């Protein structure tokens, strides 16, 4: 077995990337710190990232951290992650529940794409809505300078 020591790895073809199976090729992040509220049980986009994979057979790991506050007992949030309009995951009842009103929750949610299939740009969406009866208020990003965020990592295969 040999050991190779290097100080810098440069891609052979410009803008092509360096592929090492099992390693992160690129990471893209977005944060929404805008305080908003909704009373709708219909999903709405909170964060959208236009993501272009470097390789056509990579995997994508989509990690989100949702920050919200419910204003009534037995009401909560629901969340969905979409990949080019196709649902990757959904938690459509009680994303997190603290048992009462005015609880602030910070909840991680993860989605996964097993193969990108191409190097075409695609939209990754994080959506949230009120869980349960419409008309209850869901506050998104309350009392937070960090807000709700989404991280996308492309993993080489």
mmCIF file of C-alpha atoms in Angstrom:
data_model
loop_
_atom_site.group_PDB
_atom_site.id
_atom_site.type_symbol
_atom_site.label_atom_id
_atom_site.label_comp_id
_atom_site.label_asym_id
_atom_site.label_seq_id
_atom_site.Cartn_x
_atom_site.Cartn_y
_atom_site.Cartn_z
ATOM 1 C CA UNK A 1 0.000 0.000 0.000
ATOM 2 C CA UNK A 2 1.265 3.458 -0.925
ATOM 3 C CA UNK A 3 0.741 6.826 0.658
ATOM 4 C CA UNK A 4 0.420 9.977 -1.415
ATOM 5 C CA UNK A 5 0.892 13.437 0.064
ATOM 6 C CA UNK A 6 -0.373 16.497 -1.782
ATOM 7 C CA UNK A 7 -0.960 20.140 -0.962
ATOM 8 C CA UNK A 8 -3.470 20.832 -3.718
ATOM 9 C CA UNK A 9 -5.690 18.851 -6.104
ATOM 10 C CA UNK A 10 -6.700 20.652 -9.274
ATOM 11 C CA UNK A 11 -9.376 19.394 -11.641
ATOM 12 C CA UNK A 12 -8.118 18.237 -15.048
ATOM 13 C CA UNK A 13 -10.911 19.960 -17.000
ATOM 14 C CA UNK A 14 -12.051 23.386 -15.800
ATOM 15 C CA UNK A 15 -15.515 23.424 -14.135
ATOM 16 C CA UNK A 16 -15.663 19.604 -14.251
ATOM 17 C CA UNK A 17 -14.942 18.968 -10.582
ATOM 18 C CA UNK A 18 -12.914 16.283 -8.844
ATOM 19 C CA UNK A 19 -14.801 13.039 -8.158
ATOM 20 C CA UNK A 20 -13.827 10.846 -5.233
ATOM 21 C CA UNK A 21 -16.550 8.233 -4.580
ATOM 22 C CA UNK A 22 -18.228 8.662 -1.195
ATOM 23 C CA UNK A 23 -17.009 12.228 -0.711
ATOM 24 C CA UNK A 24 -18.784 15.576 -0.814
ATOM 25 C CA UNK A 25 -18.445 17.208 -4.218
ATOM 26 C CA UNK A 26 -20.197 20.450 -3.338
ATOM 27 C CA UNK A 27 -22.385 22.012 -0.675
ATOM 28 C CA UNK A 28 -24.974 24.744 -1.250
ATOM 29 C CA UNK A 29 -26.846 26.485 1.564
ATOM 30 C CA UNK A 30 -29.638 28.994 1.943
ATOM 31 C CA UNK A 31 -31.179 30.599 5.021
ATOM 32 C CA UNK A 32 -34.494 32.372 5.401
ATOM 33 C CA UNK A 33 -34.483 34.686 8.430
ATOM 34 C CA UNK A 34 -37.630 36.575 7.428
ATOM 35 C CA UNK A 35 -40.240 36.448 10.175
ATOM 36 C CA UNK A 36 -43.580 35.496 8.660
ATOM 37 C CA UNK A 37 -46.822 33.840 9.631
ATOM 38 C CA UNK A 38 -49.464 31.754 7.928
ATOM 39 C CA UNK A 39 -52.906 30.440 8.742
ATOM 40 C CA UNK A 40 -53.053 28.207 5.687
ATOM 41 C CA UNK A 41 -52.895 24.420 5.707
ATOM 42 C CA UNK A 42 -51.785 24.576 2.048
ATOM 43 C CA UNK A 43 -48.030 24.227 1.553
ATOM 44 C CA UNK A 44 -46.038 27.294 0.496
ATOM 45 C CA UNK A 45 -42.372 27.575 -0.489
ATOM 46 C CA UNK A 46 -40.130 28.789 2.318
ATOM 47 C CA UNK A 47 -36.747 28.161 0.672
ATOM 48 C CA UNK A 48 -35.923 27.247 -2.934
ATOM 49 C CA UNK A 49 -32.408 26.439 -4.126
ATOM 50 C CA UNK A 50 -31.570 26.003 -7.794
ATOM 51 C CA UNK A 51 -28.962 23.244 -7.675
ATOM 52 C CA UNK A 52 -26.749 21.988 -10.516
ATOM 53 C CA UNK A 53 -25.000 18.658 -9.842
ATOM 54 C CA UNK A 54 -21.448 18.246 -11.123
ATOM 55 C CA UNK A 55 -21.967 14.539 -11.908
ATOM 56 C CA UNK A 56 -24.927 12.624 -13.364
ATOM 57 C CA UNK A 57 -24.797 9.762 -10.855
ATOM 58 C CA UNK A 58 -24.254 11.587 -7.573
ATOM 59 C CA UNK A 59 -26.489 11.326 -4.524
ATOM 60 C CA UNK A 60 -27.980 14.385 -2.854
ATOM 61 C CA UNK A 61 -28.530 14.822 0.855
ATOM 62 C CA UNK A 62 -30.940 17.650 1.645
ATOM 63 C CA UNK A 63 -30.904 18.773 5.277
ATOM 64 C CA UNK A 64 -33.243 21.437 6.601
ATOM 65 C CA UNK A 65 -33.658 23.054 9.987
ATOM 66 C CA UNK A 66 -37.158 24.481 10.471
ATOM 67 C CA UNK A 67 -37.838 27.093 13.144
ATOM 68 C CA UNK A 68 -41.439 27.922 14.008
ATOM 69 C CA UNK A 69 -43.916 28.732 16.777
ATOM 70 C CA UNK A 70 -47.486 27.523 17.128
ATOM 71 C CA UNK A 71 -50.105 29.804 18.673
ATOM 72 C CA UNK A 72 -52.718 27.306 19.855
ATOM 73 C CA UNK A 73 -52.843 23.988 21.687
ATOM 74 C CA UNK A 74 -52.854 20.928 19.435
ATOM 75 C CA UNK A 75 -51.754 22.877 16.345
ATOM 76 C CA UNK A 76 -48.417 22.437 14.693
ATOM 77 C CA UNK A 77 -46.480 22.612 11.446
ATOM 78 C CA UNK A 78 -46.172 20.259 8.532
ATOM 79 C CA UNK A 79 -43.209 20.249 6.169
ATOM 80 C CA UNK A 80 -42.340 18.915 2.724
ATOM 81 C CA UNK A 81 -39.125 18.710 0.656
ATOM 82 C CA UNK A 82 -39.513 18.664 -3.144
ATOM 83 C CA UNK A 83 -36.976 17.796 -5.851
ATOM 84 C CA UNK A 84 -38.063 19.402 -9.151
ATOM 85 C CA UNK A 85 -41.677 19.280 -7.987
ATOM 86 C CA UNK A 86 -41.515 15.636 -6.876
ATOM 87 C CA UNK A 87 -42.017 15.006 -3.176
ATOM 88 C CA UNK A 88 -38.942 13.546 -1.473
ATOM 89 C CA UNK A 89 -40.346 13.538 2.033
ATOM 90 C CA UNK A 90 -43.264 14.882 4.000
ATOM 91 C CA UNK A 91 -44.097 15.092 7.658
ATOM 92 C CA UNK A 92 -47.761 16.033 7.505
ATOM 93 C CA UNK A 93 -48.712 15.800 11.148
ATOM 94 C CA UNK A 94 -46.979 17.073 14.236
ATOM 95 C CA UNK A 95 -43.533 17.946 12.980
ATOM 96 C CA UNK A 96 -42.700 18.521 16.639
ATOM 97 C CA UNK A 97 -45.074 18.967 19.537
ATOM 98 C CA UNK A 98 -44.384 20.544 22.894
ATOM 99 C CA UNK A 99 -47.891 20.166 24.275
ATOM 100 C CA UNK A 100 -49.074 23.744 24.394
ATOM 101 C CA UNK A 101 -49.324 27.066 22.669
ATOM 102 C CA UNK A 102 -46.508 29.532 21.995
ATOM 103 C CA UNK A 103 -43.836 26.811 21.999
ATOM 104 C CA UNK A 104 -40.895 27.616 19.732
ATOM 105 C CA UNK A 105 -39.487 24.564 17.950
ATOM 106 C CA UNK A 106 -36.319 24.048 15.939
ATOM 107 C CA UNK A 107 -36.582 20.761 14.046
ATOM 108 C CA UNK A 108 -34.181 19.028 11.609
ATOM 109 C CA UNK A 109 -35.654 17.377 8.499
ATOM 110 C CA UNK A 110 -33.719 15.389 5.853
ATOM 111 C CA UNK A 111 -34.436 14.213 2.311
ATOM 112 C CA UNK A 112 -32.362 12.066 -0.045
ATOM 113 C CA UNK A 113 -31.961 11.656 -3.821
ATOM 114 C CA UNK A 114 -30.226 8.368 -4.665
ATOM 115 C CA UNK A 115 -29.022 9.428 -8.137
ATOM 116 C CA UNK A 116 -29.120 12.831 -9.782
ATOM 117 C CA UNK A 117 -29.582 11.243 -13.240
ATOM 118 C CA UNK A 118 -28.117 14.264 -15.032
ATOM 119 C CA UNK A 119 -26.160 17.448 -14.536
ATOM 120 C CA UNK A 120 -29.174 19.629 -15.348
ATOM 121 C CA UNK A 121 -30.161 22.318 -12.859
ATOM 122 C CA UNK A 122 -33.099 21.453 -10.637
ATOM 123 C CA UNK A 123 -35.069 23.205 -7.894
ATOM 124 C CA UNK A 124 -35.052 21.905 -4.341
ATOM 125 C CA UNK A 125 -37.930 23.341 -2.266
ATOM 126 C CA UNK A 126 -38.663 23.421 1.441
ATOM 127 C CA UNK A 127 -42.359 24.013 2.103
ATOM 128 C CA UNK A 128 -44.258 24.535 5.350
ATOM 129 C CA UNK A 129 -47.893 24.942 6.366
ATOM 130 C CA UNK A 130 -50.212 24.758 9.367
ATOM 131 C CA UNK A 131 -50.963 21.203 10.441
ATOM 132 C CA UNK A 132 -54.600 20.593 11.332
ATOM 133 C CA UNK A 133 -57.359 23.131 11.075
ATOM 134 C CA UNK A 134 -56.620 26.127 8.868
ATOM 135 C CA UNK A 135 -57.068 29.437 10.647
ATOM 136 C CA UNK A 136 -54.592 28.789 13.455
ATOM 137 C CA UNK A 137 -51.465 30.908 13.151
ATOM 138 C CA UNK A 138 -48.043 29.395 12.520
ATOM 139 C CA UNK A 139 -45.137 31.794 13.038
ATOM 140 C CA UNK A 140 -42.041 30.994 10.988
ATOM 141 C CA UNK A 141 -38.623 32.152 12.227
ATOM 142 C CA UNK A 142 -39.825 33.692 15.502
ATOM 143 C CA UNK A 143 -37.244 35.361 17.748
ATOM 144 C CA UNK A 144 -34.378 34.106 15.638
ATOM 145 C CA UNK A 145 -31.457 35.618 13.814
ATOM 146 C CA UNK A 146 -30.541 32.180 12.422
ATOM 147 C CA UNK A 147 -33.896 31.321 10.873
ATOM 148 C CA UNK A 148 -34.848 28.307 8.791
ATOM 149 C CA UNK A 149 -32.105 26.874 6.591
ATOM 150 C CA UNK A 150 -31.482 24.260 3.908
ATOM 151 C CA UNK A 151 -28.205 22.511 3.053
ATOM 152 C CA UNK A 152 -27.695 20.411 -0.073
ATOM 153 C CA UNK A 153 -24.659 18.148 -0.368
ATOM 154 C CA UNK A 154 -23.736 16.306 -3.540
ATOM 155 C CA UNK A 155 -21.992 13.002 -2.781
ATOM 156 C CA UNK A 156 -19.898 11.398 -5.554
ATOM 157 C CA UNK A 157 -20.593 7.752 -6.456
#
